[in-house]
Amino acid sequence: MIIEPRTRGFICLTSHPKGCEQNVIDQIEYIKSKGAIDGAKKVLVIGASTGFGLASRITSAFGSGASTIGVFFEKPPSEGRPASPGWYNSAAFEKEAHKAGLYAKSINGDAFSNEIKKQTLDLIKADLGQIDMVIYSLASPVRTHPDTGAKYKSVLKPIGAKFQNKTVDFHTGVISEVSIEPAQGDDIENTVAVMGGEDWKMWIDDLKSEGLLSEGFTTIAYSYIGPSLTEAVYRKGTIGRAKDDLEATAFTISDSLKPLNGKAYVSVNKALVTQASSAIPVIPLYISLLYKVMKEEGIHEGCIEQIQRLFQDRLYADKIPTDDKGRIRIDDWEMRADVQARVAELWKEATTETLPKIGDLKGYEKDFFNLFGFMVEGVDYDEDVNEIVEIPGLQ
Ligand code: NAI
Ligand code: NA
């Protein structure tokens, strides 16, 4: 079939297998061009199919020659209906990994559930024995608790007071005023239950109690801080509480890993266009201004550049540099004082009329469509493609 983008709000309903494949190949080429990283050799990536998780899987496999197991939640294709992009990404990743002689298998299902945890543990036992690294990169709006069956929904709300600021519809470029009511009732608890650290700890506890973690094991999860511009709705909002919880969980996990000389880390990453971040109000406007400034300064990075630098210069450096809260910072270029001062100035000037000039709306849009395999260089979109693609190592 000929596949074209079909958008509804901040999501795209279709995705292109060839475009997704090309994205993965480009990321692999980037990692190869940067040379070998002396990193983990047996790696489990939870949330492995898109964004930072996919970049982490690619960096592990093609930077360190690691065997990887990827867990994700993606929609398979059916006749006339393309899969979700993470499906095609994973198919392309495994095809390339197998070509390179690397072990790569995947599990598609709800990572929060006991069933998927058990299936993953069984696969590790059967194929790898033990693992030396877990990358935890889930971004989900919902979670069903595996023990109680309670269903939690995360919300993106400020805490204490209404939030009012500019936002952009990145499809039309129209800037408008958005107003978000503060969290109520169980909003905070629910968001922490979905995006906080409980599930990360459950994974590590389960793996540890089955003896599947090697001596010197490490695990890493991803967080975000961002500027004061987005603070009320992000870091000091409901999602920020979940990130506080995730960051605190790193210490709890580290304690439990002491007998193995293991450690848990949180890395604070840069704001980037992913399916998760496009859904957050205000963030797309911030990102389009940030991209403009960072590209002008020659310090713009995408997920793959971020993770490559995280592994090379932080995680596998002789001594892992952390901030006063024990976090790895790879958002250092985003948070540079000159970059933030410039973004804050542009923010004040941003209107529907000025944005095309002062912001990188084009870059935002391209990155957004790229997530779904569209607007990718070297792909012929007039070509008939088969939407039915298999993931070679899918269990
Ligand atoms: P993403 O939406 O690209 O990736 C989410 C991944 O989680 C996908 O592989 C998806 O299949 C998987 N997933 C979602 N629900 C699942 C479930 N129930 N079971 C199994 N897999 C499931 O998101 P992104 O942006 O890469 O986010 C990953 C982490 O990075 C999150 O913790 C996010 O907060 C963090 N982060 C994101 C930033 C951004 O600007 N995008 C900045 C800094 C941190
Ligand atoms: Na991810």
Coordinates of C-alpha atoms and ligand atoms in Angstrom, one line a residue:
M1 CA 0.0 0.0 0.0
I2 CA 0.9 3.7 -0.3
I3 CA 1.1 5.0 3.3
E4 CA 0.6 8.7 4.0
P5 CA 0.6 10.5 7.4
R6 CA -2.8 10.8 9.0
T7 CA -2.8 13.0 12.1
R8 CA -5.3 13.6 14.8
G9 CA -4.2 16.2 17.4
F10 CA -0.7 15.4 18.6
I11 CA -0.7 11.9 17.3
C12 CA -0.2 10.4 13.9
L13 CA -2.4 7.4 13.1
T14 CA -0.2 5.8 10.4
S15 CA 3.5 5.0 10.2
H16 CA 5.8 4.1 7.3
P17 CA 7.8 0.9 7.5
K18 CA 10.6 2.0 5.2
G19 CA 10.9 5.4 6.9
C20 CA 11.1 3.8 10.3
E21 CA 13.7 1.4 9.0
Q22 CA 15.8 4.2 7.5
N23 CA 15.7 6.1 10.8
V24 CA 17.0 3.0 12.6
I25 CA 19.7 2.5 10.0
D26 CA 20.8 6.2 10.3
Q27 CA 21.0 5.8 14.1
I28 CA 23.1 2.6 13.7
E29 CA 25.4 4.4 11.3
Y30 CA 25.8 7.3 13.7
I31 CA 26.8 4.9 16.5
K32 CA 29.3 3.0 14.3
S33 CA 30.8 6.3 13.2
K34 CA 31.6 7.2 16.9
G35 CA 33.6 4.1 17.6
A36 CA 33.4 1.3 20.2
I37 CA 32.2 1.9 23.7
D38 CA 33.4 -0.4 26.4
G39 CA 30.0 -1.0 27.9
A40 CA 27.6 -3.7 29.1
K41 CA 27.4 -6.9 27.0
K42 CA 24.0 -8.3 28.0
V43 CA 21.3 -5.6 28.2
L44 CA 17.6 -5.5 28.8
V45 CA 15.8 -2.4 27.5
I46 CA 12.3 -1.7 28.9
G47 CA 10.6 0.7 26.5
A48 CA 13.0 -0.3 23.7
S49 CA 11.0 0.6 20.6
T50 CA 11.1 4.4 20.3
G51 CA 12.7 7.5 21.6
F52 CA 15.5 7.2 24.2
G53 CA 14.9 3.5 24.8
L54 CA 15.4 2.7 21.1
A55 CA 18.5 4.9 21.0
S56 CA 19.8 3.0 24.1
R57 CA 19.3 -0.3 22.5
I58 CA 21.1 0.8 19.3
T59 CA 24.0 2.2 21.3
S60 CA 24.3 -0.9 23.4
A61 CA 24.2 -3.2 20.4
F62 CA 26.2 -1.3 17.8
G63 CA 28.5 0.6 20.2
S64 CA 29.3 -2.2 22.7
G65 CA 28.4 -5.3 20.7
A66 CA 25.7 -6.2 23.4
S67 CA 23.1 -8.9 23.2
T68 CA 19.8 -7.1 23.8
I69 CA 16.3 -8.0 24.8
G70 CA 13.8 -5.3 24.1
V71 CA 10.4 -5.0 25.9
F72 CA 7.8 -2.6 24.4
F73 CA 4.1 -2.2 23.8
E74 CA 3.4 -1.7 20.1
K75 CA 0.5 -2.3 17.7
P76 CA 1.2 -5.0 15.1
P77 CA 0.2 -4.3 11.5
S78 CA -2.8 -5.9 9.9
E79 CA -4.0 -6.0 6.3
G80 CA -4.3 -2.4 5.2
R81 CA -3.4 -1.0 8.6
P82 CA 0.2 0.0 9.4
A83 CA 1.7 -1.0 12.7
S84 CA 2.7 1.6 15.3
P85 CA 6.2 3.0 14.5
G86 CA 7.9 1.2 17.4
W87 CA 6.9 -2.1 15.7
Y88 CA 8.7 -1.2 12.5
N89 CA 11.6 0.3 14.4
S90 CA 12.1 -3.0 16.3
A91 CA 11.8 -5.0 13.1
A92 CA 14.5 -2.9 11.5
F93 CA 16.7 -3.0 14.6
E94 CA 16.5 -6.8 14.9
K95 CA 17.1 -7.3 11.2
E96 CA 20.3 -5.2 11.3
A97 CA 21.4 -6.7 14.7
H98 CA 21.1 -10.2 13.3
K99 CA 22.9 -9.3 10.1
A100 CA 25.7 -8.0 12.4
G101 CA 25.7 -11.3 14.3
L102 CA 24.3 -9.8 17.4
Y103 CA 21.7 -11.5 19.7
A104 CA 18.4 -9.5 19.7
K105 CA 15.0 -10.7 20.8
S106 CA 11.9 -8.8 21.8
I107 CA 8.8 -9.1 23.9
N108 CA 5.7 -7.1 23.0
G109 CA 3.2 -6.5 25.8
D110 CA 2.5 -4.6 29.0
A111 CA 5.8 -4.2 30.9
F112 CA 3.8 -3.3 34.1
S113 CA 2.2 -6.8 34.2
N114 CA 3.5 -9.9 36.0
E115 CA 3.1 -11.9 32.8
I116 CA 5.4 -9.9 30.7
K117 CA 8.0 -9.7 33.6
K118 CA 7.9 -13.5 33.9
Q119 CA 8.2 -14.0 30.1
T120 CA 11.2 -11.7 30.1
L121 CA 12.8 -13.4 33.1
D122 CA 12.3 -16.8 31.4
L123 CA 13.9 -15.6 28.2
I124 CA 16.9 -14.2 30.1
K125 CA 17.3 -17.5 32.0
A126 CA 17.1 -19.5 28.8
D127 CA 19.3 -17.4 26.5
L128 CA 21.6 -15.1 28.5
G129 CA 21.9 -16.5 32.0
Q130 CA 22.5 -13.2 33.6
I131 CA 22.4 -9.6 32.4
D132 CA 24.7 -6.7 33.4
M133 CA 22.5 -3.7 32.5
V134 CA 18.8 -2.7 32.5
I135 CA 17.7 0.5 30.8
Y136 CA 14.3 1.6 32.0
S137 CA 12.7 4.0 29.4
L138 CA 9.0 3.6 29.7
A139 CA 6.6 6.5 28.9
S140 CA 3.0 5.5 29.4
P141 CA -0.2 7.4 30.2
V142 CA -1.7 4.4 32.1
R143 CA -0.7 1.6 34.4
T144 CA -2.6 -1.3 35.7
H145 CA -1.1 -2.4 39.0
P146 CA 0.0 -6.0 38.8
D147 CA -0.9 -6.9 42.4
T148 CA -4.1 -5.0 43.0
G149 CA -5.5 -4.6 39.5
A150 CA -6.0 -0.9 40.2
K151 CA -5.9 1.3 37.0
Y152 CA -3.9 4.5 37.2
K153 CA -3.9 7.4 34.7
S154 CA -1.2 10.0 34.7
V155 CA -2.1 13.6 34.2
L156 CA 0.0 16.7 33.2
K157 CA -1.2 19.3 35.6
P158 CA 0.3 22.0 37.7
I159 CA 0.1 21.7 41.5
G160 CA -1.6 24.3 43.7
A161 CA -2.5 27.0 41.2
K162 CA -3.8 27.2 37.7
F163 CA -1.1 27.4 35.0
Q164 CA -1.5 29.9 32.2
N165 CA 1.0 30.4 29.4
K166 CA 1.6 30.3 25.6
T167 CA 1.4 27.1 23.7
V168 CA 1.7 26.2 20.0
D169 CA -0.2 23.9 17.8
F170 CA 2.8 22.7 15.8
H171 CA 0.7 21.5 12.9
T172 CA -0.7 25.0 12.2
G173 CA 1.9 27.2 13.9
V174 CA -0.8 29.0 15.8
I175 CA 0.2 30.2 19.3
S176 CA -2.6 30.5 21.8
E177 CA -3.0 30.9 25.5
V178 CA -3.4 27.7 27.4
S179 CA -4.8 27.4 30.9
I180 CA -4.5 24.2 32.9
E181 CA -6.4 23.7 36.1
P182 CA -4.4 22.4 39.1
A183 CA -4.2 18.8 40.2
Q184 CA -7.2 17.5 42.2
G185 CA -8.0 14.5 44.2
D186 CA -5.8 11.6 43.4
D187 CA -4.1 13.2 40.4
I188 CA -0.6 13.3 42.0
E189 CA -0.8 9.7 43.4
N190 CA -2.0 8.4 40.1
T191 CA 0.7 10.1 38.1
V192 CA 3.4 8.8 40.5
A193 CA 1.9 5.3 40.2
V194 CA 2.3 5.4 36.4
M195 CA 5.6 7.3 35.9
G196 CA 7.3 7.0 39.3
G197 CA 9.8 4.4 40.3
E198 CA 7.7 1.5 41.6
D199 CA 7.6 -0.5 38.5
W200 CA 11.4 0.0 37.9
K201 CA 12.1 -1.4 41.3
M202 CA 9.7 -4.3 40.8
W203 CA 11.7 -5.3 37.6
I204 CA 15.0 -5.1 39.4
D205 CA 13.7 -7.0 42.5
D206 CA 12.3 -9.8 40.3
L207 CA 15.5 -10.1 38.3
K208 CA 17.6 -10.1 41.5
S209 CA 15.6 -12.6 43.4
E210 CA 15.9 -15.0 40.4
G211 CA 19.7 -14.5 40.4
L212 CA 19.7 -13.0 36.9
L213 CA 21.9 -9.9 37.7
S214 CA 25.6 -10.2 37.3
E215 CA 28.3 -8.8 39.6
G216 CA 28.7 -5.0 39.0
F217 CA 25.2 -4.8 37.4
T218 CA 23.9 -1.3 36.6
T219 CA 20.5 0.1 35.8
I220 CA 19.5 3.5 34.4
A221 CA 16.2 5.4 34.1
Y222 CA 15.6 8.7 32.4
S223 CA 14.3 11.9 33.9
Y224 CA 13.8 15.5 32.9
I225 CA 14.1 18.9 34.7
G226 CA 13.9 21.7 32.1
P227 CA 13.7 25.5 32.6
S228 CA 11.7 27.7 34.8
L229 CA 9.4 28.4 31.8
T230 CA 7.9 25.0 32.0
E231 CA 8.5 24.3 35.7
A232 CA 4.9 24.9 36.8
V233 CA 3.5 22.3 34.4
Y234 CA 6.5 20.0 34.3
R235 CA 9.0 19.7 37.1
K236 CA 6.8 21.2 39.8
G237 CA 3.6 19.6 38.4
T238 CA 2.2 16.1 38.7
I239 CA 4.8 14.6 36.3
G240 CA 7.6 16.2 38.3
R241 CA 6.3 14.4 41.4
A242 CA 6.6 11.2 39.4
K243 CA 10.2 12.1 38.4
D244 CA 11.0 12.9 42.1
D245 CA 9.8 9.5 43.0
L246 CA 11.8 7.9 40.1
E247 CA 14.9 9.7 41.2
A248 CA 14.5 8.6 44.8
T249 CA 13.9 5.0 43.7
A250 CA 17.4 5.0 42.2
F251 CA 18.8 5.2 45.8
T252 CA 16.5 2.4 47.0
I253 CA 17.6 0.2 44.1
S254 CA 21.2 1.0 44.7
D255 CA 21.0 -0.1 48.3
S256 CA 19.4 -3.4 47.2
L257 CA 22.3 -3.9 44.7
K258 CA 25.1 -3.4 47.2
P259 CA 25.8 -7.2 47.6
L260 CA 26.4 -7.3 43.8
N261 CA 28.4 -4.1 43.7
G262 CA 25.7 -2.8 41.5
K263 CA 24.2 0.6 41.1
A264 CA 21.1 2.4 39.8
Y265 CA 21.3 5.7 38.0
V266 CA 19.0 8.4 36.7
S267 CA 20.1 10.4 33.8
V268 CA 18.5 13.8 33.2
N269 CA 18.1 14.0 29.4
K270 CA 17.4 16.9 27.0
A271 CA 13.9 17.9 25.8
L272 CA 13.3 16.2 22.5
V273 CA 10.4 15.5 20.2
T274 CA 9.0 12.1 21.0
Q275 CA 5.5 10.7 21.1
A276 CA 5.6 11.2 24.9
S277 CA 6.7 14.9 24.8
S278 CA 4.4 16.0 22.0
A279 CA 1.5 15.4 24.3
I280 CA 2.6 17.8 26.9
P281 CA 1.2 21.4 26.6
V282 CA 3.8 24.2 26.4
I283 CA 6.7 21.8 25.7
P284 CA 6.4 21.9 21.9
L285 CA 6.7 25.7 21.9
Y286 CA 9.7 25.5 24.3
I287 CA 11.3 22.8 22.1
S288 CA 10.8 24.8 18.9
L289 CA 12.6 27.8 20.4
L290 CA 15.3 25.6 22.1
Y291 CA 16.0 23.8 18.8
K292 CA 16.5 27.1 17.1
V293 CA 19.0 28.3 19.6
M294 CA 20.9 25.0 20.0
K295 CA 21.1 24.5 16.2
E296 CA 22.5 28.1 15.9
E297 CA 25.1 27.2 18.6
G298 CA 25.9 23.9 16.9
I299 CA 25.0 21.9 20.0
H300 CA 21.7 20.4 18.9
E301 CA 21.3 16.7 19.6
G302 CA 18.6 14.0 19.0
C303 CA 18.0 10.9 21.0
I304 CA 20.9 9.0 19.5
E305 CA 23.4 11.7 20.0
Q306 CA 22.2 12.1 23.6
I307 CA 22.5 8.5 24.4
Q308 CA 25.8 8.1 22.6
R309 CA 27.3 10.9 24.7
L310 CA 25.6 9.5 27.9
F311 CA 27.3 6.2 27.4
Q312 CA 30.6 7.4 26.1
D313 CA 31.2 10.4 28.4
R314 CA 29.2 9.5 31.5
L315 CA 28.1 6.0 32.2
Y316 CA 31.3 4.3 30.9
A317 CA 33.7 7.0 31.9
D318 CA 36.3 6.2 34.5
K319 CA 34.4 8.1 37.1
I320 CA 30.7 8.7 36.5
P321 CA 30.0 12.5 37.0
T322 CA 26.8 13.3 38.9
D323 CA 25.1 16.4 40.3
D324 CA 24.5 17.2 43.9
K325 CA 21.4 14.9 43.8
G326 CA 23.4 12.0 42.4
R327 CA 21.9 12.4 38.9
I328 CA 23.8 12.1 35.7
R329 CA 23.3 15.2 33.6
I330 CA 23.2 15.0 29.8
D331 CA 20.9 18.0 29.6
D332 CA 24.0 20.2 30.3
W333 CA 23.9 21.9 26.9
E334 CA 20.2 22.5 27.0
M335 CA 20.5 24.1 30.5
R336 CA 23.6 26.2 29.6
A337 CA 22.9 29.7 31.0
D338 CA 23.4 31.5 27.6
V339 CA 21.0 29.0 25.8
Q340 CA 18.3 29.4 28.5
A341 CA 18.6 33.2 28.5
R342 CA 18.2 33.3 24.8
V343 CA 15.2 31.0 24.9
A344 CA 13.5 33.1 27.6
E345 CA 13.9 36.2 25.4
L346 CA 12.5 34.5 22.4
W347 CA 9.6 33.1 24.5
K348 CA 8.5 36.7 25.2
E349 CA 8.6 37.6 21.5
A350 CA 6.8 34.4 20.3
T351 CA 3.5 35.0 18.5
T352 CA 1.9 33.2 15.6
E353 CA 3.5 35.8 13.3
T354 CA 7.0 35.8 14.7
L355 CA 7.4 32.1 15.4
P356 CA 8.3 31.0 11.9
K357 CA 11.3 33.3 12.1
I358 CA 12.4 33.0 15.8
G359 CA 11.5 29.3 16.3
D360 CA 12.4 26.1 14.6
L361 CA 8.8 25.0 13.9
K362 CA 10.0 23.3 10.7
G363 CA 12.5 21.3 12.7
Y364 CA 9.8 20.3 15.2
E365 CA 7.4 19.2 12.5
K366 CA 10.1 17.2 10.7
D367 CA 11.1 15.4 13.9
F368 CA 7.5 14.7 14.7
F369 CA 6.8 13.2 11.3
N370 CA 10.1 11.3 11.4
L371 CA 8.9 9.5 14.6
F372 CA 6.3 7.9 12.3
G373 CA 8.7 7.3 9.5
F374 CA 7.6 10.2 7.4
M375 CA 9.7 13.0 5.9
V376 CA 12.8 10.8 6.1
E377 CA 15.4 11.5 3.5
G378 CA 16.1 8.7 1.0
V379 CA 12.6 7.1 1.3
D380 CA 10.4 7.0 -1.8
Y381 CA 6.9 7.6 -0.4
D382 CA 5.2 7.0 -3.8
E383 CA 6.4 3.4 -3.7
D384 CA 4.1 0.6 -2.8
V385 CA 5.2 -0.9 0.5
N386 CA 4.1 -4.0 2.4
E387 CA 2.6 -2.9 5.7
I388 CA 2.9 -6.5 7.1
V389 CA 6.4 -6.6 8.6
E390 CA 7.6 -9.2 11.1
I391 CA 10.0 -8.6 14.0
P392 CA 12.5 -11.5 13.5
G393 CA 13.2 -12.1 17.2
L394 CA 9.7 -11.5 18.6
Q395 CA 8.8 -14.0 21.3
Ligands
NAI1 P1 8.6 7.2 23.9 O1 7.2 7.4 23.9 O2 9.4 7.5 22.7 O3 9.0 5.7 24.4 C1 8.2 5.0 25.3 C2 8.5 3.5 25.2 O4 7.8 2.8 26.2 C3 8.1 2.8 23.9 O5 9.1 1.8 23.6 C4 6.8 2.1 24.2 O6 6.5 1.0 23.5 C5 7.1 1.7 25.7 N1 5.9 1.5 26.5 C6 4.9 2.4 26.8 N2 4.0 1.8 27.6 C7 4.4 0.5 27.8 C8 3.9 -0.6 28.5 N3 2.8 -0.6 29.2 N4 4.6 -1.8 28.4 C9 5.7 -1.9 27.7 N5 6.2 -0.9 27.0 C10 5.6 0.3 27.0 O7 9.2 8.1 25.1 P2 10.5 8.8 25.5 O8 10.4 10.2 25.3 O9 11.7 8.1 24.9 O10 10.6 8.6 27.1 C11 11.3 7.6 27.7 C12 11.8 8.2 29.1 O11 12.6 9.3 28.9 C13 10.6 8.7 29.9 O12 10.8 8.3 31.3 C14 10.6 10.2 29.7 O13 10.0 10.9 30.8 C15 12.1 10.4 29.6 N6 12.5 11.7 29.1 C16 12.0 12.2 27.9 C17 12.3 13.4 27.4 C18 11.7 13.9 26.2 O14 11.8 15.2 25.9 N7 11.1 13.1 25.3 C19 13.3 14.2 28.1 C20 13.9 13.6 29.3 C21 13.5 12.4 29.7
NA2 NA 11.9 5.1 25.1

